[in-house]
PDB file of C-alpha atoms in Angstrom:
ATOM      1  CA  MET A   1     173.979 155.247  67.764  1.00 79.00           C
ATOM      2  CA  LYS A   2     174.736 151.823  66.419  1.00 77.00           C
ATOM      3  CA  LYS A   3     171.464 150.494  67.844  1.00 79.00           C
ATOM      4  CA  ILE A   4     169.476 153.119  65.992  1.00 83.00           C
ATOM      5  CA  ILE A   5     171.208 152.283  62.740  1.00 82.00           C
ATOM      6  CA  ALA A   6     170.604 148.580  63.260  1.00 76.00           C
ATOM      7  CA  ALA A   7     166.917 149.162  64.093  1.00 76.00           C
ATOM      8  CA  VAL A   8     166.433 151.384  60.908  1.00 75.00           C
ATOM      9  CA  ALA A   9     168.203 148.682  58.792  1.00 74.00           C
ATOM     10  CA  ALA A  10     165.979 145.948  60.257  1.00 72.00           C
ATOM     11  CA  LEU A  11     162.927 148.121  59.577  1.00 75.00           C
ATOM     12  CA  PHE A  12     164.018 148.570  55.890  1.00 72.00           C
ATOM     13  CA  CYS A  13     164.544 144.872  55.552  1.00 68.00           C
ATOM     14  CA  VAL A  14     161.099 144.068  56.913  1.00 64.00           C
ATOM     15  CA  THR A  15     159.517 146.734  54.650  1.00 66.00           C
ATOM     16  CA  GLY A  16     161.389 145.240  51.648  1.00 61.00           C
ATOM     17  CA  ILE A  17     160.153 141.767  52.302  1.00 65.00           C
ATOM     18  CA  LEU A  18     156.561 142.949  52.740  1.00 56.00           C
ATOM     19  CA  PHE A  19     156.710 144.979  49.534  1.00 58.00           C
ATOM     20  CA  ALA A  20     158.267 142.052  47.609  1.00 53.00           C
ATOM     21  CA  ASP A  21     155.348 139.750  48.666  1.00 61.00           C
ATOM     22  CA  GLU A  22     152.826 142.347  47.497  1.00 63.00           C
ATOM     23  CA  MET A  23     154.626 142.736  44.172  1.00 58.00           C
ATOM     24  CA  ASP A  24     154.711 138.931  43.717  1.00 59.00           C
ATOM     25  CA  ASP A  25     150.907 138.762  44.183  1.00 61.00           C
ATOM     26  CA  TYR A  26     150.466 141.803  41.849  1.00 60.00           C
ATOM     27  CA  LEU A  27     152.651 140.229  39.113  1.00 56.00           C
ATOM     28  CA  ARG A  28     150.797 136.897  39.398  1.00 62.00           C
ATOM     29  CA  GLN A  29     147.555 138.698  38.871  1.00 60.00           C
ATOM     30  CA  GLN A  30     148.923 140.676  35.880  1.00 59.00           C
ATOM     31  CA  ASP A  31     150.229 137.389  34.405  1.00 59.00           C
ATOM     32  CA  LEU A  32     146.745 135.924  34.533  1.00 54.00           C
ATOM     33  CA  ILE A  33     145.263 138.955  32.867  1.00 54.00           C
ATOM     34  CA  GLU A  34     147.948 139.244  30.180  1.00 57.00           C
ATOM     35  CA  ASN A  35     147.646 135.602  29.129  1.00 61.00           C
ATOM     36  CA  ASN A  36     144.156 136.452  27.814  1.00 67.00           C
ATOM     37  CA  LYS A  37     142.864 132.934  28.644  1.00 80.00           C
ATOM     38  CA  THR A  38     139.193 132.273  28.045  1.00 83.00           C
ATOM     39  CA  VAL A  39     137.315 130.381  30.762  1.00 86.00           C
ATOM     40  CA  THR A  40     134.308 128.276  29.974  1.00 87.00           C
ATOM     41  CA  ILE A  41     131.649 128.616  32.639  1.00 87.00           C
ATOM     42  CA  VAL A  42     128.568 126.513  32.977  1.00 87.00           C
ATOM     43  CA  PRO A  43     126.114 128.304  35.231  1.00 84.00           C
ATOM     44  CA  LYS A  44     124.763 126.400  38.197  1.00 84.00           C
ATOM     45  CA  ASP A  45     121.252 127.689  37.641  1.00 78.00           C
ATOM     46  CA  GLN A  46     120.429 127.309  33.929  1.00 77.00           C
ATOM     47  CA  HIS A  47     117.029 129.044  34.155  1.00 73.00           C
ATOM     48  CA  GLN A  48     115.705 126.556  31.596  1.00 70.00           C
ATOM     49  CA  ASP A  49     111.930 127.448  32.062  1.00 70.00           C
ATOM     50  CA  GLY A  50     110.826 123.816  31.741  1.00 74.00           C
ATOM     51  CA  VAL A  51     112.901 123.026  28.586  1.00 80.00           C
ATOM     52  CA  LYS A  52     114.817 119.925  29.513  1.00 82.00           C
ATOM     53  CA  THR A  53     117.130 119.810  26.524  1.00 85.00           C
ATOM     54  CA  ALA A  54     118.341 123.402  26.931  1.00 88.00           C
ATOM     55  CA  LYS A  55     121.968 124.045  28.015  1.00 91.00           C
ATOM     56  CA  VAL A  56     123.663 127.356  28.710  1.00 92.00           C
ATOM     57  CA  SER A  57     127.489 127.855  28.609  1.00 93.00           C
ATOM     58  CA  MET A  58     129.590 131.000  28.803  1.00 93.00           C
ATOM     59  CA  ASP A  59     133.033 131.851  27.438  1.00 93.00           C
ATOM     60  CA  TYR A  60     134.557 134.540  29.809  1.00 92.00           C
ATOM     61  CA  THR A  61     137.697 136.467  28.950  1.00 88.00           C
ATOM     62  CA  PRO A  62     138.851 138.355  32.083  1.00 84.00           C
ATOM     63  CA  SER A  63     141.329 140.618  30.308  1.00 81.00           C
ATOM     64  CA  THR A  64     138.718 142.096  27.968  1.00 86.00           C
ATOM     65  CA  HIS A  65     135.679 141.739  30.236  1.00 88.00           C
ATOM     66  CA  GLU A  66     133.858 139.965  27.349  1.00 91.00           C
ATOM     67  CA  VAL A  67     131.391 137.116  27.658  1.00 93.00           C
ATOM     68  CA  HIS A  68     130.127 134.920  24.824  1.00 95.00           C
ATOM     69  CA  ILE A  69     127.062 133.102  26.091  1.00 95.00           C
ATOM     70  CA  TYR A  70     125.408 130.225  24.312  1.00 95.00           C
ATOM     71  CA  TYR A  71     121.951 128.687  24.622  1.00 94.00           C
ATOM     72  CA  ASP A  72     121.676 125.292  22.945  1.00 93.00           C
ATOM     73  CA  VAL A  73     118.376 123.464  22.575  1.00 93.00           C
ATOM     74  CA  LEU A  74     116.752 120.942  20.276  1.00 93.00           C
ATOM     75  CA  ALA A  75     115.192 122.679  17.340  1.00 92.00           C
ATOM     76  CA  VAL A  76     111.743 121.285  18.244  1.00 92.00           C
ATOM     77  CA  SER A  77     111.810 122.969  21.634  1.00 89.00           C
ATOM     78  CA  TYR A  78     113.291 126.318  20.491  1.00 92.00           C
ATOM     79  CA  ASP A  79     111.575 129.522  21.501  1.00 91.00           C
ATOM     80  CA  GLN A  80     113.468 132.759  20.989  1.00 91.00           C
ATOM     81  CA  GLY A  81     111.684 134.455  23.882  1.00 91.00           C
ATOM     82  CA  LYS A  82     112.688 131.653  26.265  1.00 90.00           C
ATOM     83  CA  ALA A  83     116.244 131.774  24.952  1.00 91.00           C
ATOM     84  CA  MET A  84     116.516 135.564  25.460  1.00 92.00           C
ATOM     85  CA  ASN A  85     115.089 135.404  29.012  1.00 91.00           C
ATOM     86  CA  THR A  86     117.360 132.554  29.938  1.00 91.00           C
ATOM     87  CA  ILE A  87     120.468 134.381  28.728  1.00 92.00           C
ATOM     88  CA  LEU A  88     119.419 137.577  30.543  1.00 92.00           C
ATOM     89  CA  GLU A  89     118.967 135.676  33.809  1.00 91.00           C
ATOM     90  CA  CYS A  90     122.349 133.951  33.424  1.00 91.00           C
ATOM     91  CA  LEU A  91     124.054 137.277  32.664  1.00 91.00           C
ATOM     92  CA  ARG A  92     122.403 138.780  35.717  1.00 91.00           C
ATOM     93  CA  ASP A  93     123.644 135.860  37.852  1.00 90.00           C
ATOM     94  CA  PHE A  94     127.137 136.263  36.429  1.00 90.00           C
ATOM     95  CA  GLN A  95     127.083 139.990  37.257  1.00 89.00           C
ATOM     96  CA  ASN A  96     125.926 139.295  40.848  1.00 86.00           C
ATOM     97  CA  ASP A  97     128.699 136.684  41.269  1.00 86.00           C
ATOM     98  CA  ASN A  98     131.341 139.065  39.927  1.00 82.00           C
ATOM     99  CA  MET A  99     130.657 142.294  41.869  1.00 79.00           C
ATOM    100  CA  GLN A 100     133.520 144.145  39.980  1.00 83.00           C
ATOM    101  CA  TYR A 101     131.091 144.657  37.046  1.00 86.00           C
ATOM    102  CA  GLU A 102     128.352 147.304  37.169  1.00 84.00           C
ATOM    103  CA  SER A 103     126.655 146.792  33.802  1.00 87.00           C
ATOM    104  CA  TYR A 104     127.136 145.268  30.380  1.00 91.00           C
ATOM    105  CA  ARG A 105     126.568 146.085  26.750  1.00 93.00           C
ATOM    106  CA  TYR A 106     125.977 144.041  23.611  1.00 94.00           C
ATOM    107  CA  LEU A 107     128.937 144.012  21.236  1.00 93.00           C
ATOM    108  CA  ARG A 108     127.021 142.423  18.380  1.00 93.00           C
ATOM    109  CA  LYS A 109     123.420 141.473  17.488  1.00 94.00           C
ATOM    110  CA  ASP A 110     122.406 138.087  18.834  1.00 93.00           C
ATOM    111  CA  SER A 111     122.631 135.189  16.361  1.00 95.00           C
ATOM    112  CA  VAL A 112     120.762 132.011  15.799  1.00 96.00           C
ATOM    113  CA  LYS A 113     122.391 129.009  14.088  1.00 96.00           C
ATOM    114  CA  TYR A 114     121.019 125.621  13.366  1.00 96.00           C
ATOM    115  CA  TYR A 115     123.236 122.530  13.374  1.00 95.00           C
ATOM    116  CA  THR A 116     122.940 118.751  13.413  1.00 95.00           C
ATOM    117  CA  ASP A 117     124.802 116.541  15.872  1.00 92.00           C
ATOM    118  CA  ASP A 118     126.289 113.071  15.243  1.00 94.00           C
ATOM    119  CA  ARG A 119     122.932 111.393  16.121  1.00 93.00           C
ATOM    120  CA  LYS A 120     121.248 113.429  13.379  1.00 93.00           C
ATOM    121  CA  LEU A 121     119.321 115.515  15.813  1.00 93.00           C
ATOM    122  CA  LYS A 122     118.728 119.157  14.838  1.00 96.00           C
ATOM    123  CA  TRP A 123     119.855 121.722  17.421  1.00 95.00           C
ATOM    124  CA  VAL A 124     119.683 125.482  17.713  1.00 96.00           C
ATOM    125  CA  ARG A 125     122.394 127.671  19.197  1.00 96.00           C
ATOM    126  CA  TYR A 126     121.431 131.210  20.359  1.00 96.00           C
ATOM    127  CA  HIS A 127     124.550 133.353  20.892  1.00 96.00           C
ATOM    128  CA  SER A 128     125.014 136.653  22.614  1.00 95.00           C
ATOM    129  CA  TRP A 129     128.218 138.579  22.908  1.00 94.00           C
ATOM    130  CA  VAL A 130     128.532 141.152  25.723  1.00 95.00           C
ATOM    131  CA  GLU A 131     131.110 143.240  27.355  1.00 93.00           C
ATOM    132  CA  PHE A 132     130.971 144.081  31.021  1.00 92.00           C
ATOM    133  CA  LYS A 133     131.863 147.488  32.438  1.00 89.00           C
ATOM    134  CA  PRO A 134     134.105 147.296  35.449  1.00 86.00           C
ATOM    135  CA  ARG A 135     133.096 149.288  38.525  1.00 80.00           C
ATOM    136  CA  THR A 136     134.991 152.310  39.543  1.00 75.00           C
ATOM    137  CA  LEU A 137     136.142 152.919  43.087  1.00 68.00           C
ATOM    138  CA  ASP A 138     133.478 155.492  43.576  1.00 67.00           C
ATOM    139  CA  ASP A 139     130.724 152.983  42.564  1.00 63.00           C
ATOM    140  CA  SER A 140     132.063 150.412  44.969  1.00 62.00           C
ATOM    141  CA  ILE A 141     132.107 152.901  47.881  1.00 69.00           C
ATOM    142  CA  THR A 142     128.605 154.020  47.101  1.00 72.00           C
ATOM    143  CA  ASP A 143     127.341 150.418  47.003  1.00 69.00           C
ATOM    144  CA  TYR A 144     129.035 149.619  50.227  1.00 68.00           C
ATOM    145  CA  LEU A 145     127.521 152.621  51.936  1.00 73.00           C
ATOM    146  CA  LYS A 146     124.043 151.609  50.633  1.00 72.00           C
ATOM    147  CA  GLN A 147     124.431 148.067  51.910  1.00 70.00           C
ATOM    148  CA  ASN A 148     125.433 149.304  55.327  1.00 75.00           C
ATOM    149  CA  ASN A 149     122.525 151.785  55.458  1.00 76.00           C
ATOM    150  CA  SER A 150     120.018 149.139  54.510  1.00 69.00           C
ATOM    151  CA  ALA A 151     121.414 146.796  57.095  1.00 66.00           C
ATOM    152  CA  ASN A 152     120.897 149.374  59.867  1.00 62.00           C
TER     153      ASN A 152
END
């Protein structure tokens, strides 16, 4: 009888240790989300379409699933169509890199602002503000099944 009680107590101890490790990981993840930190991302592929002065940067806030994406270019080289296409391609790349998002929506109309840098060069900043929609478990399962069926 003592051996059974000892085995059950050992099992409870092991279960408690495993549960504590999982809770620690969960709390660390929640701490990152609750801090509401904004991460600046510079996409690897800028999709510049031949415009050498163009730069794309993104400010990503994981807790709200929002992305502010900026397209900066010299005013002489600015073309709104190229700016829009570049931003769309970068958002598509971001969505493909972060599979937890299924789609996005614009939170505000895109804006264009002109500014001058310290060398007296005139620049244009095209800005989009989007919110990504997280995938549900059903969407993830459906995508997984589609990938497996296409592989077979």
